[in-house]
Amino acid sequence: MSTRRVVVTGAGVISSIGTGVGEFAEALRAGRSGVRPISRFDTTGFAHANGCEVTDFDPGKWIRTVDTESLGPAARFATAAARMAVSDAGLDEDALAEQRCLISIGTTDGESQDLDRMVGMSIDGGPQAMDPVLARRISAGRLSTAIARELRLRNAEAATIATACSAGNYAIGNGLDAIRLGEVDFALCGGADAICRKTFTIFYRLRSIAPDCCRPFDRDRMGILTGEGAGVLMLESLDSALARGARIYSEVLGYEMSCDANHPVAPHQPSLARCMELALRDAGVKPEEVDLISAHGTGTKANDLTETRAIRDVYGETVPRVVSMKSMLGHTMGAASAMAAIGCSLAIDRGFIPPTINHVETDPECAIDCVPNVSVPADLRIVQNNGWAFGGNNAVVVLGKYDPDEDRVRRKAG
Amino acid sequence: MSTTELVISAWSAISPFGYGRDAFARGVLDRRDTAAPVDRDRWSVPDSTACVVPDFDPRVVLGSKGTRAMNRVSGLAVATTGQLLDDIHFAPGEDTGFVLGTTTGSAQSMMDFTRTSLTEDKPFHVEPANAPGCVMNCAAGQAAIWHGMQGPNTTIAAGRATGLMALKYTRRLLLAGRADKVLCGVAEEYSDARAWLEYHRRGGGNVMGEGCAILLLELASKVAADRSPLATVAGIDVQVCLDGDVAGTLRVLVRRLLDEVGIEPSQVWSACADASAGAEEAVLREMFGDDAAEVVPSLDLIGDTSAASAMFQVAAVLSVAASDPRSSGRYAVVSAVDDHGAVASVLLRLHPPAGRSGDE
């Protein structure tokens, strides 16, 4: 087994609170909220319909090679974020194009926004009336191949991970393993989703959409707000990053997955705990070494209670601070854990903890310090990033400050 | 035996040929075309003919408990997984991974849900029991619940290249030590929604198929004593075709794969193209000759199974190899091409039939 170390050398973000790492980091530090009334679909008939939409996205600014009309909204987000990540990593696109690389984009809904539109066409004019342009955009694999086409990455392994709301962490872990095993030196990993009627309606019907804003861990939390956007990380072998003098945001220390095999939508405490334990073991990290947990933290009654209990199962009574970036970003579905991983990397790099906003009173049953409302300066060495999903698909990524003197992977092997 | 040698040690399928490995193998060996007139009472599709799994209904095949809201693709995945686990008498747990390929989950479940939201009195008058089936990982999650698979559970999508991408992902899981065994498959359902999407996507003219094929992958060093490897996954390589020259990309890819593994074209017993791609078939025929191109039939026999096509082609190779002694110790190439550029190829080394468990 290879002991190659893996670092994050670039990131691209499109979110309701900012585009690009600079804006995104400052928004997280400032505790900005992306909430506004949903405009992507007609919300008539819903008693409330706030969401966290991206309002200032100009695909043409980032997508130059591929015809944007051939891409659905999720593929556009993914492709734009990937180009940002390559640029942020200081990599020359022509040089990268010759490299073997992995492209792994996670998603919950793929191009469900297009499917929704086709249903509308079908209701009005029968199935014959559906737009072929939209039909050609539906295959979820295109979220990843679009990036290869746009960046001319012919030696890419491009596949989409469709494990719902933990898919971003799955994708990062996939990149971690591909680099550790020596298959590639570069991996563009992350997640993308666009707000759609289908998923909003699912959560609304399950009484899991908050009427106003998302309040993770609060006594009066009422659910999620659906969000959208993309987060793509440039993962790189440490050797490659050092050889080219790249800036290193963070090191990917480890990850792991578990499957509840229990209930299609309800989180399962023992399985979440097992996933965290396995990820920490993969990272060669003990719970007491972790400085911060970036929670899945959706703001539903069930998630926040089950998640904090599972955290205590692993951490005992000395739990580090636990924040939810979904308070600011909404639940960006397959993009969520990728955006949070970028947030963690920026927090490590810039020395702060993003707050959990909209917070009034912590639920005594959650009983954690969620860094309410205002970010705090902090020297973060190790951060755990949680992602859970419908289908019982759990994935946890462990990130750390890059320290040339400490080789955790080797420590684990020894 | 290398500690990184990856083998296929069992497989099963539900397809238009029927249920189980033997039914699939018989259909392949008989080269039976399963296209039949569409049942107009059952389907509202633009197709006149299609290849559907005979008499498939999750409630009939799996029983009424826990299947009330189960969609067709989940039913196919749950039932095929059950067949495979029964064949090998294996009870999965925390070390068993499950990797399932898809195009976009159940387009039917997703579109039905949206349709209900748009047409009922209130947009939220939808059936909550149908919600889990509207997410792309529904089939993998259901299979995990039914069969107790608590290890890594991944849904993967790469268009027509999905089956081979799933194999590559599975190899990585096993080499990284994230699972002891991985059930790796692909499932695709026939439905009104998928038929219409494909009709619009391709402008009509294709005969659609459906089904699920699942392979058991494990490291050769860890295969249980009562099971013998059927084939070694000698290599998998993938590329993205950027210039539209699919044939050229595939030729380079397969050449590279042979070089990496260190074999000559003469050692290749079978070379299978993706069922519907003419240029691809011609490349393989040119590289490996007519015998290799024809020994395993094209799975046009079960229609266009989209994301499942390459995995079914692998199952067809295993089916023919089991009854053809010339395959022994030689290689099979299976390739797949997606119209958005993904090109993939796997090289399998076939083990001697004597070493294969449960052979006819």
Coordinates of N, CA and C in Angstrom, one line a residue, chain B residues 44-198:
Chain B
S44 N -46.7 3.2 -21.8 CA -47.1 4.3 -22.7 C -45.8 4.9 -23.3
V45 N -45.3 4.2 -24.3 CA -44.0 4.6 -24.8 C -44.0 4.8 -26.3
P46 N -43.0 5.5 -26.8 CA -42.9 5.6 -28.3 C -42.5 4.4 -29.0
D47 N -42.0 3.4 -28.3 CA -41.4 2.2 -28.9 C -42.5 1.2 -29.4
S48 N -42.2 0.5 -30.5 CA -43.1 -0.6 -30.9 C -42.6 -1.9 -30.3
T49 N -41.2 -2.0 -30.2 CA -40.7 -3.2 -29.6 C -39.7 -2.8 -28.5
A50 N -39.5 -3.8 -27.6 CA -38.6 -3.5 -26.5 C -38.2 -4.9 -25.9
C51 N -37.1 -4.9 -25.1 CA -36.6 -6.1 -24.4 C -36.8 -5.9 -22.9
V52 N -37.8 -6.5 -22.3 CA -38.1 -6.3 -20.9 C -37.9 -7.6 -20.2
V53 N -37.6 -7.5 -18.9 CA -37.5 -8.7 -18.1 C -38.8 -9.4 -17.9
P54 N -38.9 -10.7 -18.3 CA -40.2 -11.3 -18.3 C -40.9 -11.3 -16.9
D55 N -42.1 -10.8 -16.8 CA -43.0 -10.9 -15.6 C -42.3 -10.2 -14.4
F56 N -41.5 -9.2 -14.7 CA -40.9 -8.6 -13.5 C -41.8 -7.5 -12.8
D57 N -42.0 -7.7 -11.5 CA -42.7 -6.8 -10.7 C -42.1 -7.0 -9.3
P58 N -41.5 -5.9 -8.7 CA -40.9 -6.1 -7.4 C -41.8 -6.8 -6.4
R59 N -43.1 -6.6 -6.4 CA -44.0 -7.2 -5.4 C -44.2 -8.7 -5.7
V60 N -44.0 -9.1 -6.9 CA -44.2 -10.5 -7.2 C -42.8 -11.2 -6.9
V61 N -41.8 -10.6 -7.4 CA -40.5 -11.3 -7.3 C -40.0 -11.3 -5.8
L62 N -40.2 -10.2 -5.1 CA -39.6 -10.1 -3.7 C -40.7 -10.3 -2.7
G63 N -42.0 -10.4 -3.0 CA -43.0 -10.5 -2.0 C -43.6 -9.1 -1.7
S64 N -44.7 -9.1 -0.9 CA -45.4 -7.8 -0.7 C -44.7 -7.0 0.4
K65 N -43.9 -7.6 1.3 CA -43.4 -6.9 2.4 C -42.2 -6.0 2.0
G66 N -42.4 -4.7 2.3 CA -41.3 -3.8 2.0 C -41.2 -3.4 0.6
T67 N -42.1 -3.7 -0.2 CA -42.0 -3.4 -1.7 C -43.1 -2.5 -2.2
R68 N -44.0 -2.0 -1.3 CA -45.1 -1.3 -1.7 C -44.7 -0.1 -2.6
A69 N -43.7 0.6 -2.1 CA -43.2 1.8 -2.9 C -41.9 1.6 -3.6
M70 N -41.5 0.4 -3.7 CA -40.2 0.1 -4.4 C -40.3 0.2 -5.9
N71 N -39.4 1.0 -6.5 CA -39.5 1.2 -7.9 C -38.8 0.0 -8.6
R72 N -38.9 0.0 -9.9 CA -38.5 -1.1 -10.7 C -37.0 -1.3 -10.6
V73 N -36.2 -0.2 -10.7 CA -34.8 -0.3 -10.7 C -34.3 -0.8 -9.4
S74 N -34.9 -0.4 -8.3 CA -34.5 -0.9 -7.0 C -34.9 -2.4 -6.9
G75 N -36.0 -2.8 -7.4 CA -36.4 -4.2 -7.4 C -35.4 -5.1 -8.1
L76 N -35.0 -4.6 -9.3 CA -34.0 -5.3 -10.1 C -32.7 -5.5 -9.3
A77 N -32.3 -4.4 -8.6 CA -31.0 -4.5 -7.9 C -31.1 -5.4 -6.7
V78 N -32.2 -5.3 -6.0 CA -32.4 -6.1 -4.8 C -32.5 -7.6 -5.1
A79 N -33.3 -7.9 -6.2 CA -33.5 -9.3 -6.5 C -32.2 -9.9 -7.1
T80 N -31.5 -9.1 -7.9 CA -30.2 -9.7 -8.5 C -29.2 -9.9 -7.4
T81 N -29.1 -9.0 -6.5 CA -28.2 -9.2 -5.4 C -28.5 -10.4 -4.6
G82 N -29.8 -10.6 -4.3 CA -30.3 -11.8 -3.6 C -29.9 -13.1 -4.3
Q83 N -30.0 -13.1 -5.6 CA -29.7 -14.3 -6.4 C -28.2 -14.6 -6.2
L84 N -27.4 -13.5 -6.3 CA -25.9 -13.7 -6.2 C -25.5 -14.2 -4.8
L85 N -26.1 -13.6 -3.8 CA -25.7 -14.0 -2.4 C -26.2 -15.5 -2.2
D86 N -27.4 -15.8 -2.7 CA -27.8 -17.2 -2.6 C -26.9 -18.2 -3.3
D87 N -26.4 -17.8 -4.5 CA -25.5 -18.7 -5.2 C -24.3 -19.0 -4.4
I88 N -23.8 -18.0 -3.7 CA -22.5 -18.3 -3.0 C -22.7 -18.5 -1.5
H89 N -23.9 -18.6 -1.1 CA -24.2 -18.8 0.3 C -23.4 -17.9 1.2
F90 N -23.6 -16.6 0.9 CA -22.8 -15.6 1.7 C -23.7 -14.6 2.3
A91 N -23.4 -14.3 3.6 CA -24.2 -13.3 4.3 C -23.3 -12.0 4.5
P92 N -23.6 -10.9 3.8 CA -22.7 -9.7 3.9 C -22.8 -9.0 5.2
G93 N -21.8 -8.2 5.4 CA -21.8 -7.4 6.7 C -21.0 -6.1 6.4
E94 N -20.2 -5.7 7.5 CA -19.5 -4.4 7.4 C -18.4 -4.3 6.4
D95 N -17.9 -5.5 6.0 CA -16.7 -5.5 5.1 C -17.2 -5.7 3.7
T96 N -18.5 -5.8 3.4 CA -19.0 -6.0 2.1 C -19.4 -4.7 1.4
G97 N -18.7 -4.3 0.4 CA -19.0 -3.1 -0.4 C -20.1 -3.4 -1.5
F98 N -20.8 -2.4 -1.9 CA -21.7 -2.5 -2.9 C -21.6 -1.3 -3.8
V99 N -21.3 -1.5 -5.1 CA -21.1 -0.4 -6.1 C -22.1 -0.7 -7.2
L100 N -23.0 0.3 -7.4 CA -24.0 0.1 -8.4 C -24.0 1.3 -9.4
G101 N -24.0 1.0 -10.7 CA -24.0 2.0 -11.7 C -25.4 2.3 -12.2
T102 N -25.6 3.5 -12.7 CA -26.9 4.0 -13.2 C -26.7 5.1 -14.2
T103 N -27.8 5.4 -14.9 CA -27.7 6.6 -15.8 C -28.1 7.8 -14.9
T104 N -29.3 7.7 -14.3 CA -29.8 8.8 -13.4 C -30.8 8.3 -12.4
G105 N -30.6 7.0 -12.0 CA -31.6 6.4 -11.1 C -32.9 6.1 -11.8
S106 N -34.0 6.3 -11.1 CA -35.3 6.0 -11.8 C -35.9 7.3 -12.3
A107 N -35.7 7.6 -13.6 CA -36.3 8.8 -14.2 C -37.8 8.8 -14.0
Q108 N -38.4 7.6 -14.0 CA -39.8 7.4 -13.8 C -40.3 7.9 -12.4
S109 N -39.6 7.4 -11.4 CA -39.9 7.9 -10.0 C -39.8 9.4 -9.9
M110 N -38.7 9.9 -10.4 CA -38.4 11.3 -10.3 C -39.5 12.2 -11.0
M111 N -39.8 11.8 -12.2 CA -40.7 12.6 -13.0 C -42.2 12.4 -12.5
D112 N -42.5 11.2 -12.0 CA -43.8 11.0 -11.5 C -44.0 11.9 -10.3
F113 N -43.0 12.0 -9.5 CA -43.1 12.8 -8.2 C -43.4 14.3 -8.6
T114 N -42.6 14.8 -9.6 CA -42.7 16.2 -10.0 C -44.1 16.4 -10.6
R115 N -44.5 15.4 -11.4 CA -45.8 15.5 -12.1 C -46.9 15.6 -11.1
T116 N -46.9 14.8 -10.0 CA -47.9 14.9 -9.0 C -47.9 16.3 -8.3
S117 N -46.7 16.8 -8.1 CA -46.6 18.2 -7.5 C -47.2 19.2 -8.3
L118 N -47.1 19.0 -9.7 CA -47.6 20.0 -10.6 C -49.1 19.9 -10.9
T119 N -49.6 18.7 -10.6 CA -51.0 18.5 -11.1 C -52.0 18.4 -10.0
E120 N -51.6 18.1 -8.7 CA -52.5 18.0 -7.6 C -53.0 19.4 -7.2
D121 N -54.0 19.4 -6.3 CA -54.6 20.6 -5.9 C -53.5 21.5 -5.2
K122 N -52.7 20.8 -4.3 CA -51.6 21.5 -3.7 C -50.3 20.8 -4.1
P123 N -49.3 21.7 -4.3 CA -48.0 21.1 -4.9 C -47.3 20.1 -3.9
F124 N -47.8 20.1 -2.7 CA -47.1 19.1 -1.7 C -48.0 17.9 -1.5
H125 N -49.1 17.8 -2.2 CA -49.9 16.6 -2.1 C -49.3 15.4 -2.9
V126 N -48.1 15.0 -2.4 CA -47.3 13.9 -3.0 C -47.3 12.8 -1.9
E127 N -46.9 11.6 -2.4 CA -46.9 10.4 -1.5 C -45.5 10.4 -0.9
P128 N -45.4 10.6 0.4 CA -44.0 10.5 1.0 C -43.3 9.2 0.9
A129 N -44.1 8.1 0.8 CA -43.4 6.8 0.6 C -42.6 6.7 -0.7
N130 N -43.0 7.6 -1.6 CA -42.3 7.6 -2.9 C -41.0 8.4 -2.9
A131 N -40.8 9.2 -1.9 CA -39.6 10.1 -1.9 C -38.3 9.3 -2.0
P132 N -38.1 8.2 -1.3 CA -36.7 7.6 -1.4 C -36.4 7.1 -2.8
G133 N -37.4 6.7 -3.5 CA -37.2 6.2 -4.9 C -36.8 7.3 -5.9
C134 N -36.9 8.6 -5.4 CA -36.6 9.7 -6.3 C -35.2 10.2 -6.2
V135 N -34.4 9.5 -5.5 CA -33.0 9.8 -5.3 C -32.2 8.8 -6.1
M136 N -31.1 9.2 -6.7 CA -30.3 8.3 -7.6 C -29.7 7.1 -6.9
N137 N -29.5 7.2 -5.6 CA -28.9 6.1 -4.9 C -30.0 5.1 -4.3
C138 N -31.2 5.3 -4.7 CA -32.3 4.5 -4.1 C -32.0 3.0 -4.2
A139 N -31.6 2.5 -5.4 CA -31.5 1.1 -5.6 C -30.3 0.5 -4.7
A140 N -29.2 1.2 -4.7 CA -28.1 0.7 -3.8 C -28.5 0.7 -2.4
G141 N -29.2 1.8 -1.9 CA -29.6 1.9 -0.5 C -30.6 0.8 -0.2
Q142 N -31.5 0.5 -1.1 CA -32.5 -0.6 -0.9 C -31.8 -2.0 -0.8
A143 N -30.9 -2.2 -1.7 CA -30.1 -3.5 -1.7 C -29.4 -3.6 -0.4
A144 N -28.8 -2.6 0.1 CA -28.1 -2.6 1.4 C -29.0 -3.0 2.5
I145 N -30.2 -2.4 2.5 CA -31.2 -2.7 3.6 C -31.6 -4.1 3.5
W146 N -32.0 -4.6 2.3 CA -32.5 -6.0 2.1 C -31.5 -7.0 2.5
H147 N -30.2 -6.7 2.2 CA -29.2 -7.8 2.3 C -28.1 -7.5 3.4
G148 N -28.3 -6.4 4.1 CA -27.4 -6.2 5.3 C -26.0 -5.8 4.9
M149 N -25.9 -5.1 3.8 CA -24.5 -4.7 3.3 C -24.2 -3.3 3.9
Q150 N -23.3 -3.3 4.9 CA -23.0 -2.1 5.7 C -21.7 -1.5 5.3
G151 N -21.0 -2.1 4.3 CA -19.7 -1.5 3.9 C -19.9 -0.3 3.0
P152 N -18.8 0.1 2.3 CA -19.0 1.2 1.3 C -20.1 0.9 0.3
N153 N -21.0 1.9 0.1 CA -22.1 1.7 -0.7 C -22.2 2.9 -1.7
T154 N -21.8 2.6 -2.9 CA -21.6 3.7 -3.9 C -22.4 3.6 -5.1
T155 N -23.1 4.7 -5.5 CA -23.8 4.7 -6.8 C -22.9 5.6 -7.8
I156 N -22.7 5.0 -8.9 CA -21.8 5.7 -9.9 C -22.4 5.8 -11.2
A157 N -22.2 7.0 -11.9 CA -22.8 7.2 -13.2 C -21.7 7.7 -14.2
A158 N -21.7 7.1 -15.3 CA -20.8 7.5 -16.4 C -21.3 7.1 -17.8
G159 N -22.6 7.3 -17.9 CA -23.3 7.0 -19.2 C -23.0 5.5 -19.6
R160 N -22.8 5.3 -20.8 CA -22.6 3.9 -21.3 C -21.3 3.2 -20.8
A161 N -20.4 4.1 -20.3 CA -19.1 3.5 -19.8 C -19.3 3.1 -18.3
T162 N -20.5 3.3 -17.7 CA -20.7 3.1 -16.3 C -20.2 1.8 -15.8
G163 N -20.5 0.7 -16.4 CA -20.1 -0.6 -15.9 C -18.6 -0.8 -15.7
L164 N -17.8 -0.3 -16.7 CA -16.4 -0.4 -16.6 C -15.8 0.6 -15.6
M165 N -16.5 1.8 -15.5 CA -16.1 2.8 -14.5 C -16.3 2.2 -13.1
A166 N -17.4 1.5 -12.9 CA -17.8 0.9 -11.6 C -16.7 -0.2 -11.3
L167 N -16.3 -0.9 -12.3 CA -15.2 -1.9 -12.0 C -13.9 -1.2 -11.6
K168 N -13.6 -0.1 -12.2 CA -12.4 0.6 -11.8 C -12.5 1.2 -10.4
Y169 N -13.6 1.7 -10.1 CA -13.9 2.3 -8.8 C -13.8 1.1 -7.7
T170 N -14.3 0.0 -8.1 CA -14.3 -1.2 -7.2 C -12.9 -1.7 -6.9
R171 N -12.1 -1.7 -8.0 CA -10.7 -2.1 -7.8 C -10.0 -1.2 -6.8
R172 N -10.3 0.1 -6.9 CA -9.7 1.0 -6.0 C -10.1 0.8 -4.6
L173 N -11.4 0.5 -4.4 CA -11.9 0.2 -3.0 C -11.2 -1.0 -2.4
L174 N -11.0 -2.0 -3.2 CA -10.3 -3.2 -2.7 C -8.9 -3.0 -2.5
L175 N -8.2 -2.4 -3.4 CA -6.7 -2.1 -3.2 C -6.5 -1.2 -2.0
A176 N -7.4 -0.3 -1.8 CA -7.2 0.6 -0.6 C -7.7 0.0 0.7
G177 N -8.2 -1.2 0.6 CA -8.5 -2.0 1.8 C -9.8 -1.5 2.4
R178 N -10.7 -0.9 1.6 CA -12.0 -0.3 2.2 C -13.1 -1.4 2.3
A179 N -12.9 -2.5 1.7 CA -13.8 -3.6 1.7 C -13.1 -4.9 1.5
D180 N -13.6 -6.0 2.0 CA -13.0 -7.3 1.7 C -13.5 -7.9 0.4
K181 N -14.8 -7.6 0.2 CA -15.5 -8.1 -1.1 C -16.4 -6.9 -1.5
V182 N -16.5 -6.8 -2.8 CA -17.4 -5.8 -3.4 C -18.4 -6.5 -4.4
L183 N -19.7 -6.3 -4.2 CA -20.6 -6.6 -5.2 C -20.7 -5.4 -6.1
C184 N -20.4 -5.6 -7.4 CA -20.3 -4.5 -8.3 C -21.2 -4.7 -9.5
G185 N -22.2 -3.9 -9.7 CA -23.1 -4.1 -10.7 C -23.7 -2.8 -11.3
V186 N -24.6 -3.0 -12.2 CA -25.3 -1.9 -12.9 C -26.8 -2.3 -13.0
A187 N -27.7 -1.3 -12.8 CA -29.1 -1.6 -13.0 C -29.8 -0.5 -13.8
E188 N -30.6 -0.9 -14.7 CA -31.4 0.0 -15.5 C -32.8 -0.5 -15.7
E189 N -33.8 0.3 -15.5 CA -35.2 -0.1 -15.7 C -35.8 0.3 -17.0
Y190 N -36.7 -0.5 -17.5 CA -37.5 0.0 -18.6 C -38.7 0.8 -18.0
S191 N -39.0 1.9 -18.6 CA -40.1 2.7 -18.1 C -40.5 3.7 -19.2
D192 N -41.7 4.2 -19.0 CA -42.2 5.2 -19.9 C -41.3 6.4 -20.0
A193 N -40.8 6.8 -18.8 CA -40.0 8.0 -18.7 C -38.6 7.8 -19.5
R194 N -38.0 6.6 -19.2 CA -36.7 6.4 -19.8 C -36.9 6.2 -21.3
A195 N -38.0 5.5 -21.7 CA -38.2 5.3 -23.1 C -38.4 6.6 -23.9
W196 N -39.1 7.6 -23.2 CA -39.3 8.9 -23.9 C -38.0 9.7 -23.9
L197 N -37.3 9.7 -22.8 CA -36.0 10.4 -22.7 C -35.1 9.9 -23.8
E198 N -35.0 8.6 -23.9 CA -34.1 8.0 -24.9 C -34.6 8.4 -26.3

